[in-house]
Coordinates of C-alpha atoms and ligand atoms in Angstrom, one line a residue:
M1 CA 0.0 0.0 0.0
V2 CA 1.4 3.4 -1.0
Q3 CA 1.3 6.2 1.5
I4 CA 0.6 9.8 0.4
S5 CA 3.8 10.9 2.1
D6 CA 5.8 8.7 -0.2
L7 CA 4.3 9.9 -3.5
S8 CA 7.5 11.5 -4.7
Q9 CA 9.0 8.0 -5.2
Y10 CA 6.2 7.2 -7.6
E11 CA 6.2 10.1 -10.1
E12 CA 4.6 9.1 -13.4
Q13 CA 3.7 5.7 -11.9
Q14 CA 0.3 4.1 -11.1
V15 CA -0.5 3.7 -7.4
T16 CA -3.4 2.8 -5.2
L17 CA -4.2 5.0 -2.3
K18 CA -6.6 4.2 0.6
G19 CA -8.0 7.0 2.7
W20 CA -10.8 9.4 3.4
V21 CA -12.3 12.3 1.5
A22 CA -11.2 15.6 3.2
T23 CA -12.9 17.9 0.7
R24 CA -14.5 17.5 -2.7
R25 CA -15.7 19.7 -5.6
T26 CA -17.5 18.7 -8.8
G27 CA -17.9 20.4 -12.1
G28 CA -19.7 19.0 -15.2
K29 CA -17.1 16.5 -16.4
I30 CA -14.5 16.8 -13.7
A31 CA -14.4 16.2 -9.9
F32 CA -11.7 17.0 -7.4
I33 CA -11.2 15.1 -4.2
T34 CA -8.6 15.9 -1.5
L35 CA -7.7 12.5 -0.1
R36 CA -6.1 12.1 3.3
D37 CA -4.6 8.9 4.6
G38 CA -3.0 10.0 7.8
S39 CA 0.4 10.4 6.2
G40 CA -0.6 13.4 4.1
Y41 CA -3.0 15.1 1.8
V42 CA -3.2 14.8 -2.0
E43 CA -5.4 16.4 -4.6
C44 CA -7.1 13.8 -6.9
V45 CA -8.5 14.7 -10.2
I46 CA -11.4 12.6 -11.5
D47 CA -11.9 13.3 -15.2
L48 CA -14.8 11.7 -17.0
Q49 CA -12.3 10.9 -19.8
N50 CA -10.4 8.6 -17.5
V51 CA -13.1 6.8 -15.6
S52 CA -16.3 5.0 -16.4
E53 CA -19.6 7.0 -16.4
E54 CA -20.7 4.8 -13.5
E55 CA -17.6 5.6 -11.5
F56 CA -17.9 9.3 -12.2
E57 CA -21.5 9.3 -11.0
A58 CA -20.4 7.5 -7.9
A59 CA -17.6 10.1 -7.3
K60 CA -20.2 12.9 -7.5
R61 CA -22.2 11.2 -4.6
I62 CA -19.2 10.7 -2.4
T63 CA -19.5 12.7 0.8
Q64 CA -17.0 14.3 3.1
E65 CA -15.1 11.7 5.2
S66 CA -16.3 8.7 3.1
S67 CA -13.6 6.1 2.9
I68 CA -12.4 5.3 -0.6
I69 CA -9.7 3.5 -2.6
L70 CA -8.3 5.4 -5.6
T71 CA -6.0 4.1 -8.3
G72 CA -4.3 6.5 -10.7
M73 CA -1.2 8.2 -12.0
V74 CA 1.1 10.3 -9.8
I75 CA 1.8 13.6 -11.7
K76 CA 4.1 16.3 -10.6
N77 CA 2.2 19.6 -10.0
E78 CA 4.0 22.4 -8.1
R79 CA 0.8 24.2 -7.5
Q80 CA -0.6 21.4 -5.3
S81 CA 0.4 21.6 -1.6
G82 CA 2.3 18.3 -1.6
G83 CA 3.8 18.9 -5.0
Y84 CA 1.9 16.0 -6.6
E85 CA -1.6 15.2 -7.8
L86 CA -3.3 11.9 -8.6
Q87 CA -5.0 11.5 -12.0
V88 CA -7.6 8.9 -11.1
K89 CA -8.4 5.8 -13.2
K90 CA -10.4 3.8 -10.7
I91 CA -12.5 4.6 -7.7
E92 CA -13.7 2.1 -5.1
V93 CA -16.0 3.2 -2.3
V94 CA -15.4 1.5 1.0
H95 CA -18.1 3.4 3.0
I96 CA -20.2 6.4 2.2
A97 CA -20.1 8.6 5.3
E98 CA -23.2 10.2 6.8
E99 CA -23.3 13.9 6.8
F100 CA -20.1 14.9 8.7
P101 CA -20.8 17.1 11.8
L102 CA -17.7 19.1 11.3
G103 CA -18.4 20.5 7.9
K104 CA -17.1 23.6 6.3
K105 CA -18.5 26.2 8.7
E106 CA -16.8 27.5 11.8
H107 CA -17.6 25.7 15.1
G108 CA -17.3 26.8 18.7
P109 CA -14.8 25.2 21.0
D110 CA -17.4 23.2 22.9
F111 CA -18.8 21.7 19.8
L112 CA -15.4 20.8 18.6
L113 CA -14.4 19.2 21.9
N114 CA -17.6 17.2 22.1
H115 CA -16.6 15.9 18.7
R116 CA -13.0 15.5 19.5
H117 CA -13.0 11.9 18.1
L118 CA -13.9 13.4 14.7
W119 CA -12.1 16.7 15.1
L120 CA -8.8 14.8 15.2
R121 CA -9.3 14.3 11.4
S122 CA -9.0 18.0 10.6
K123 CA -5.8 19.2 9.1
K124 CA -4.7 21.4 11.9
Q125 CA -5.3 18.7 14.6
W126 CA -3.5 16.2 12.4
A127 CA -0.5 18.5 12.1
I128 CA -0.4 19.1 15.9
L129 CA -0.5 15.4 16.6
R130 CA 2.2 14.6 14.1
I131 CA 4.4 17.3 15.7
R132 CA 3.6 15.8 19.1
N133 CA 4.9 12.4 17.8
Q134 CA 8.1 14.0 16.4
L135 CA 8.7 15.9 19.6
K136 CA 8.5 12.6 21.6
M137 CA 11.1 11.1 19.3
S138 CA 13.4 14.1 19.5
I139 CA 13.2 14.0 23.3
H140 CA 14.2 10.4 23.5
H141 CA 16.9 11.0 20.9
F142 CA 18.4 13.8 23.0
F143 CA 18.7 11.9 26.2
Q144 CA 19.6 8.5 24.7
D145 CA 22.5 10.1 22.9
R146 CA 23.8 11.5 26.2
G147 CA 23.8 8.3 28.2
F148 CA 20.6 8.8 30.1
I149 CA 18.5 5.8 31.1
Q150 CA 14.8 6.0 30.5
T151 CA 13.0 4.9 33.7
D152 CA 9.4 4.9 34.9
S153 CA 7.9 6.2 38.1
P154 CA 4.7 4.7 39.5
I155 CA 1.4 6.4 38.7
L156 CA -0.3 5.2 41.9
T157 CA 1.7 6.7 44.8
G158 CA 1.3 7.1 48.5
N159 CA 2.9 10.5 48.8
A160 CA 2.5 14.0 47.2
A161 CA 5.5 15.2 45.2
E162 CA 4.4 18.8 44.6
G163 CA 2.3 19.6 47.7
T164 CA -1.1 18.3 48.6
S165 CA -3.5 20.9 47.1
D166 CA -4.1 19.4 43.7
L167 CA -4.1 15.6 44.3
F168 CA -6.5 13.1 42.7
G169 CA -7.1 10.5 45.3
T170 CA -8.4 7.0 45.2
E171 CA -8.8 4.1 47.6
F172 CA -6.1 1.5 47.4
Y173 CA -7.9 -1.9 48.0
K174 CA -8.4 -1.4 51.7
E175 CA -10.7 1.1 53.3
G176 CA -8.8 4.0 54.7
V177 CA -5.6 3.3 52.6
E178 CA -5.4 6.3 50.3
A179 CA -3.5 6.4 47.0
Y180 CA -2.9 9.4 44.8
L181 CA -2.4 9.7 41.1
S182 CA 1.1 11.0 40.6
Q183 CA 1.6 14.7 40.1
S184 CA 5.2 14.1 39.1
G185 CA 7.6 11.3 38.8
Q186 CA 10.5 13.2 40.3
L187 CA 10.9 11.7 43.8
Y188 CA 11.2 8.2 42.3
A189 CA 13.5 9.5 39.5
E190 CA 15.8 10.7 42.3
A191 CA 15.9 7.2 43.7
T192 CA 16.6 5.8 40.3
A193 CA 19.3 8.3 39.6
M194 CA 21.1 7.1 42.6
A195 CA 21.1 3.7 41.0
M196 CA 21.7 4.6 37.3
G197 CA 23.4 8.0 37.4
K198 CA 21.5 10.0 34.8
V199 CA 17.8 9.0 34.2
Y200 CA 14.7 10.5 32.7
T201 CA 11.0 9.6 33.0
F202 CA 8.4 10.3 30.4
G203 CA 5.0 9.7 31.9
P204 CA 1.5 10.9 32.7
C205 CA 1.0 13.3 35.6
F206 CA -2.3 14.2 37.2
R207 CA -3.3 17.5 38.9
A208 CA -6.7 18.5 40.1
E209 CA -6.6 22.0 38.7
K210 CA -10.1 23.3 39.6
S211 CA -10.1 26.0 36.9
V212 CA -10.1 26.1 33.2
T213 CA -7.1 27.9 31.7
P214 CA -5.6 27.7 28.2
R215 CA -2.4 26.2 29.8
H216 CA -3.7 23.6 32.3
L217 CA -4.8 20.0 31.9
S218 CA -5.8 17.5 34.7
E219 CA -3.9 14.8 32.9
F220 CA -0.6 15.8 31.1
W221 CA 2.7 14.2 30.3
M222 CA 6.0 15.3 31.8
I223 CA 9.6 14.5 30.9
E224 CA 11.7 14.5 34.1
P225 CA 15.5 14.0 33.9
E226 CA 17.4 13.6 37.1
M227 CA 21.1 13.7 37.4
A228 CA 23.5 12.7 40.2
F229 CA 26.4 15.1 40.8
Y230 CA 24.7 18.0 39.0
D231 CA 24.3 21.4 40.6
L232 CA 21.8 24.1 39.4
D233 CA 24.2 25.6 36.9
M234 CA 24.8 22.2 35.2
D235 CA 21.0 21.7 35.3
M236 CA 20.4 25.0 33.6
D237 CA 23.0 24.2 30.9
L238 CA 21.3 20.9 30.2
I239 CA 17.9 22.5 30.0
E240 CA 19.1 25.0 27.5
D241 CA 20.8 22.4 25.3
F242 CA 17.7 20.2 25.6
I243 CA 15.2 22.9 24.6
R244 CA 17.3 24.1 21.7
F245 CA 17.8 20.6 20.4
I246 CA 14.2 19.6 20.5
I247 CA 12.9 22.8 19.0
T248 CA 15.4 22.7 16.2
D249 CA 14.9 19.0 15.5
V250 CA 11.1 19.4 15.3
F251 CA 11.5 22.4 13.1
E252 CA 13.7 20.5 10.6
K253 CA 11.5 17.4 10.5
C254 CA 8.0 19.0 10.6
Q255 CA 8.0 21.6 7.8
T256 CA 4.8 20.4 6.3
E257 CA 3.0 20.3 9.6
L258 CA 4.2 23.8 10.6
K259 CA 3.1 25.2 7.3
A260 CA -0.4 23.6 7.8
L261 CA -0.5 25.5 11.1
D262 CA 0.7 28.8 9.6
R263 CA 3.2 28.8 12.4
D264 CA 5.5 31.8 12.0
T265 CA 9.2 31.0 12.2
F266 CA 10.2 33.6 14.8
L267 CA 10.8 31.0 17.5
F268 CA 12.9 28.9 15.3
E269 CA 15.1 31.8 14.1
H270 CA 16.0 32.9 17.6
I271 CA 16.3 29.6 19.5
H272 CA 20.1 29.4 18.8
K273 CA 20.7 32.5 20.9
P274 CA 21.7 32.1 24.6
F275 CA 18.8 32.0 27.0
P276 CA 19.0 34.9 29.5
R277 CA 19.3 33.8 33.1
I278 CA 17.9 36.2 35.6
T279 CA 17.1 35.8 39.3
Y280 CA 13.6 36.0 40.6
E281 CA 14.3 39.4 42.2
E282 CA 15.7 40.7 38.9
A283 CA 12.6 39.4 37.2
V284 CA 10.4 41.2 39.6
D285 CA 12.3 44.5 39.0
I286 CA 11.8 44.0 35.3
I287 CA 8.1 43.2 35.6
R288 CA 7.4 46.2 37.8
G289 CA 9.3 48.5 35.3
E290 CA 12.0 49.3 37.8
R291 CA 14.7 47.7 35.6
E292 CA 15.1 47.9 31.9
V293 CA 16.1 45.1 29.5
N294 CA 18.1 46.2 26.4
G295 CA 16.7 49.7 26.8
K296 CA 13.1 48.4 27.0
N297 CA 10.8 49.0 30.0
A298 CA 8.0 46.5 30.7
I299 CA 5.4 49.2 31.4
T300 CA 6.2 51.4 28.4
V301 CA 6.4 48.4 26.1
Q302 CA 2.9 47.4 27.2
E303 CA 1.6 50.9 26.8
E304 CA 3.0 50.9 23.3
D305 CA 1.4 47.6 22.6
L306 CA -2.0 49.0 23.8
A307 CA -1.7 52.0 21.5
A308 CA -0.8 49.8 18.6
V309 CA -3.8 47.6 19.3
E310 CA -6.1 50.5 19.5
A311 CA -4.8 52.0 16.2
K312 CA -5.3 48.6 14.5
L313 CA -8.8 48.4 16.0
T314 CA -9.8 51.6 14.3
V315 CA -8.4 50.5 10.9
T316 CA -9.9 47.1 11.1
K317 CA -13.4 48.4 11.9
A318 CA -13.2 50.9 9.0
E319 CA -12.1 48.1 6.7
I320 CA -15.0 45.9 7.7
E321 CA -17.5 48.7 7.2
E322 CA -16.1 49.5 3.7
T323 CA -16.2 45.8 2.7
E324 CA -19.7 45.4 3.9
V325 CA -20.8 48.4 1.9
L326 CA -19.2 46.8 -1.2
L327 CA -21.0 43.6 -0.5
K328 CA -24.4 45.3 -0.8
G329 CA -23.8 45.9 -4.5
N330 CA -24.1 43.5 -7.4
M331 CA -21.2 41.4 -8.3
K332 CA -20.1 38.0 -9.6
K333 CA -20.3 35.0 -7.2
G334 CA -16.5 34.6 -7.1
K335 CA -16.0 38.2 -6.1
R336 CA -18.8 38.0 -3.5
N337 CA -17.2 34.9 -1.9
Y338 CA -13.9 36.6 -1.8
L339 CA -15.3 39.8 -0.1
Q340 CA -17.3 37.7 2.3
S341 CA -14.4 35.6 3.4
K342 CA -12.4 38.9 3.8
V343 CA -15.0 40.3 6.1
D344 CA -15.1 37.0 8.1
K345 CA -11.4 37.1 8.5
L346 CA -11.4 40.8 9.6
K347 CA -14.1 40.1 12.1
K348 CA -12.1 37.3 13.6
E349 CA -9.1 39.7 13.9
L350 CA -11.3 42.4 15.4
K351 CA -12.4 40.0 18.1
Q352 CA -8.8 39.3 19.0
L353 CA -8.0 43.0 19.0
E354 CA -10.9 43.8 21.2
E355 CA -9.8 41.1 23.7
D356 CA -6.3 42.5 23.7
A357 CA -7.6 46.0 24.2
R358 CA -9.5 44.8 27.3
N359 CA -6.6 42.7 28.6
I360 CA -3.5 44.9 28.2
P361 CA -4.7 47.5 30.7
L362 CA -5.2 44.7 33.3
W363 CA -1.8 43.3 32.5
I364 CA -0.2 46.7 33.0
E365 CA -1.9 47.0 36.4
S366 CA -0.8 43.5 37.4
S367 CA 2.8 44.5 36.3
K368 CA 3.0 47.8 38.1
N369 CA 1.6 46.4 41.3
F370 CA 3.3 43.0 41.3
P371 CA 3.7 41.9 45.0
R372 CA 7.3 41.0 45.5
G373 CA 7.6 37.5 47.0
E374 CA 4.7 35.9 45.1
D375 CA 4.6 33.5 42.2
F376 CA 4.2 34.9 38.7
G377 CA 0.8 34.8 37.0
A378 CA 0.3 34.3 33.3
P379 CA 0.2 38.1 32.6
N380 CA 3.5 38.6 34.5
E381 CA 5.2 35.8 32.6
R382 CA 3.9 37.3 29.4
V383 CA 5.3 40.7 30.1
L384 CA 8.7 39.3 31.2
T385 CA 9.1 37.2 28.1
R386 CA 7.8 40.0 25.9
L387 CA 11.1 41.7 26.4
F388 CA 13.2 38.8 25.1
D389 CA 13.1 36.8 21.9
T390 CA 14.2 33.5 23.4
P391 CA 13.0 31.5 26.4
V392 CA 14.0 33.1 29.7
M393 CA 15.4 31.2 32.7
V394 CA 14.3 32.6 36.1
Y395 CA 16.3 31.1 39.0
K396 CA 16.9 31.7 42.7
W397 CA 13.3 31.8 43.9
P398 CA 11.9 32.6 47.4
R399 CA 11.8 29.4 49.4
A400 CA 8.2 30.2 50.6
I401 CA 6.6 29.7 47.2
K402 CA 8.5 26.6 46.0
A403 CA 8.4 22.8 46.7
F404 CA 9.8 21.3 49.8
Y405 CA 12.6 19.4 48.1
M406 CA 14.5 22.3 46.6
K407 CA 17.9 23.1 47.9
R408 CA 18.5 26.3 49.8
Y409 CA 21.4 28.7 49.0
P410 CA 23.8 28.0 51.9
D411 CA 24.6 31.7 52.2
D412 CA 21.1 33.0 51.4
P413 CA 18.7 30.4 52.9
E414 CA 15.5 32.3 52.1
Y415 CA 16.1 31.4 48.5
I416 CA 16.2 28.0 46.8
K417 CA 18.2 26.7 43.8
G418 CA 15.3 26.4 41.5
V419 CA 14.7 27.5 37.9
D420 CA 11.6 28.1 35.8
V421 CA 11.9 28.4 32.1
L422 CA 9.4 30.7 30.5
A423 CA 8.6 30.5 26.8
P424 CA 8.0 33.7 24.8
E425 CA 4.8 34.8 23.1
G426 CA 2.7 34.2 26.1
F427 CA 3.2 30.4 26.3
G428 CA 4.6 30.7 29.8
E429 CA 6.3 28.2 32.0
V430 CA 7.5 25.1 30.1
V431 CA 10.1 23.8 32.6
G432 CA 10.3 23.8 36.4
G433 CA 13.6 22.4 37.8
S434 CA 15.9 22.6 40.8
E435 CA 18.9 21.3 42.6
R436 CA 17.5 19.0 45.3
E437 CA 18.1 19.3 49.1
D438 CA 20.7 16.7 49.8
D439 CA 21.2 17.5 53.5
L440 CA 19.1 15.1 55.6
E441 CA 18.4 17.4 58.5
V442 CA 17.4 20.4 56.3
L443 CA 15.2 18.2 54.2
L444 CA 13.4 16.7 57.3
A445 CA 12.8 20.3 58.6
S446 CA 11.4 21.3 55.2
I447 CA 9.0 18.3 55.1
R448 CA 7.7 19.3 58.6
A449 CA 7.5 23.0 57.7
H450 CA 5.3 22.0 54.7
N451 CA 3.0 19.9 57.0
L452 CA 3.8 16.8 55.0
P453 CA 3.5 13.4 56.7
E454 CA 7.1 12.4 57.5
E455 CA 6.4 8.6 57.5
V456 CA 5.5 8.4 53.8
F457 CA 8.7 10.2 52.9
Q458 CA 10.9 7.8 54.9
W459 CA 12.1 6.1 51.7
Y460 CA 12.8 9.4 50.1
T461 CA 14.9 10.7 53.0
D462 CA 16.8 7.4 52.9
L463 CA 18.4 8.7 49.7
R464 CA 20.1 11.3 52.0
R465 CA 21.3 8.6 54.4
Y466 CA 23.1 6.3 52.0
G467 CA 25.6 8.2 49.9
S468 CA 23.9 11.5 49.6
V469 CA 25.1 13.5 46.6
P470 CA 24.3 16.9 45.1
H471 CA 21.8 16.2 42.4
S472 CA 19.4 18.1 40.1
G473 CA 16.7 17.7 37.6
F474 CA 13.8 19.3 35.9
G475 CA 10.4 18.7 34.4
L476 CA 9.4 19.7 30.9
G477 CA 5.6 19.9 30.4
F478 CA 5.1 18.0 27.2
E479 CA 1.7 19.5 26.1
R480 CA 3.0 23.0 27.0
T481 CA 5.9 22.4 24.7
V482 CA 3.7 21.1 21.9
M483 CA 1.5 24.2 22.3
W484 CA 4.5 26.4 22.1
I485 CA 6.0 24.8 19.0
T486 CA 2.7 24.6 17.2
G487 CA 1.4 28.0 18.3
A488 CA -1.9 26.4 19.5
K489 CA -4.1 28.8 21.3
H490 CA -5.2 26.2 23.8
I491 CA -3.4 23.3 25.5
R492 CA -6.6 21.2 24.8
Q493 CA -5.5 20.8 21.2
T494 CA -2.1 19.3 22.0
I495 CA -3.3 15.9 23.4
P496 CA -5.6 13.5 21.5
F497 CA -8.2 13.3 24.3
P498 CA -7.8 16.2 26.8
R499 CA -8.9 15.9 30.4
Y500 CA -9.5 19.0 32.4
Y501 CA -12.0 20.4 34.9
G502 CA -15.4 19.7 33.4
R503 CA -14.3 17.3 30.6
L504 CA -14.0 13.6 30.8
F505 CA -15.6 12.7 27.4
P506 CA -15.1 11.6 24.7
Ligands
4AD601 O1 6.9 23.1 37.8 P1 6.3 21.7 38.0 O2 5.2 21.6 39.0 O3 7.5 20.9 38.5 C1 7.5 19.6 38.9 O4 6.5 18.9 38.9 C2 8.9 19.0 39.2 N1 8.7 17.8 40.0 C3 9.7 18.8 38.0 C4 11.1 18.3 38.3 O5 11.9 19.0 38.8 N2 11.3 17.0 38.0 O6 5.8 21.1 36.6 C5 6.8 21.0 35.6 C6 6.1 21.4 34.3 C7 5.6 22.9 34.3 O7 6.7 23.8 34.0 C8 4.6 22.8 33.2 O8 5.3 22.9 31.9 C9 4.0 21.4 33.3 O9 5.0 20.7 34.0 N3 2.8 21.5 34.0 C10 1.5 21.3 33.4 N4 1.2 21.1 32.1 C11 -0.1 21.0 31.8 N5 -1.1 21.1 32.8 C12 -0.8 21.2 34.1 N6 -1.8 21.2 35.0 C13 0.6 21.4 34.4 N7 1.2 21.5 35.6 C14 2.5 21.6 35.3
MG602 MG1 6.4 25.1 38.2

């Protein structure tokens, strides 16, 4: 069976393709079908001269998403998206699809999510899932090439890794014995690192996030490397190499998919530059507009953004009005369709501009009044990264707002050796990492201070009793990264079947 992605090997040859009808158009004596088979899309031309009358009639009745088998000649055609078209000689219908719920018109997010099992077939979702697949391979490639051992942490656990607030609990056989779905594989990865040296996990994590945001899922995947004898600086060097490698690798291998998503190439053009490393306190200064970055001030930049948005709003509104006046006149069908789709596009842009015009003043306020000592919210991360064109690494965080296992700075114990990596363009935190507390007494004190039950951490503290070593690691949010690379507006589009507050189906 020939795959559409392999058509370049079959130029001027006859092939048989099996797939589904993505779109179709018919004229009097000619019909066009865009066939998709999962590996790609190809335009198929059905000319009455090349097929029987019977087959041509059948082709005209074929509906969107019907499954068919087409045999024909592969012809080079630069104007087609894949560079080839199929001149059909034979059509076999496998199944005529009922009217497809996701037809041409635009649908709201709830409708699409209720039909996720079918929405997956659309070109953008297809492209995102293929990038997800490549990203997974690139991640394994990076670590396997560097002597890391892939290991697995349990999903059912008896202790909380990241604090107790967002746990999914369940009963473990016996009444009163609670188990939790793992929020992170880290603690177990630490134990494995003491056995294997350098390890990484790649598994599902569960967090009961009782709010719906564009960046949170209840079930997501995380990559968690853990390295014995690494301090925070080595950890940050590794994170930087890792992110640069996976972004570059996916960019090289997923050109077709990125084009299908209209992803602009800004990210990929700048990713080779060093990632700035700034402390939490420096980041706060920048967010509050008390410190400049390359001559840019966070507050002024946002005020300029707002002015630009408002100017664009006026222009867009005028353009919509003008086009709508034109549409009232008489014109050919082609011209009307063109103008109508122009209006639709402008209206979509207008909606986004209006949203920005509402949000930016709120962001400016949250920037100016940022309370030193607190964790960053999405608008703060957005502002901070707005001033750079690469990811930004923020390290040396206040101990009070970070997890119990992070190592304190010996000479500045109110701060811990942790790092968050923030992606530009509003995608926000993609990595959280740290050097781990390797001193038994300090760690025990921290467990108590966080009101965590000491007994269940007995095994974890053992790692500090038997050959304790400095060690570090980090967690990369897999869906956050897919979102960033693909430019998806919502994390829900980055996983085949998203789970989040309010959604368990399909
Ligand atoms: O910063 P977090 O909570 O760090 C940890 O879990 C550490 N144990 C990692 C480690 O050092 N081994 O989570 C790490 C990353 C975040 O930066 C974010 O990208 C992602 O996981 N993440 C989520 N992604 C989607 N939905 C959620 N609810 C997420 N929570 C965290
Ligand atoms: Mg974090």
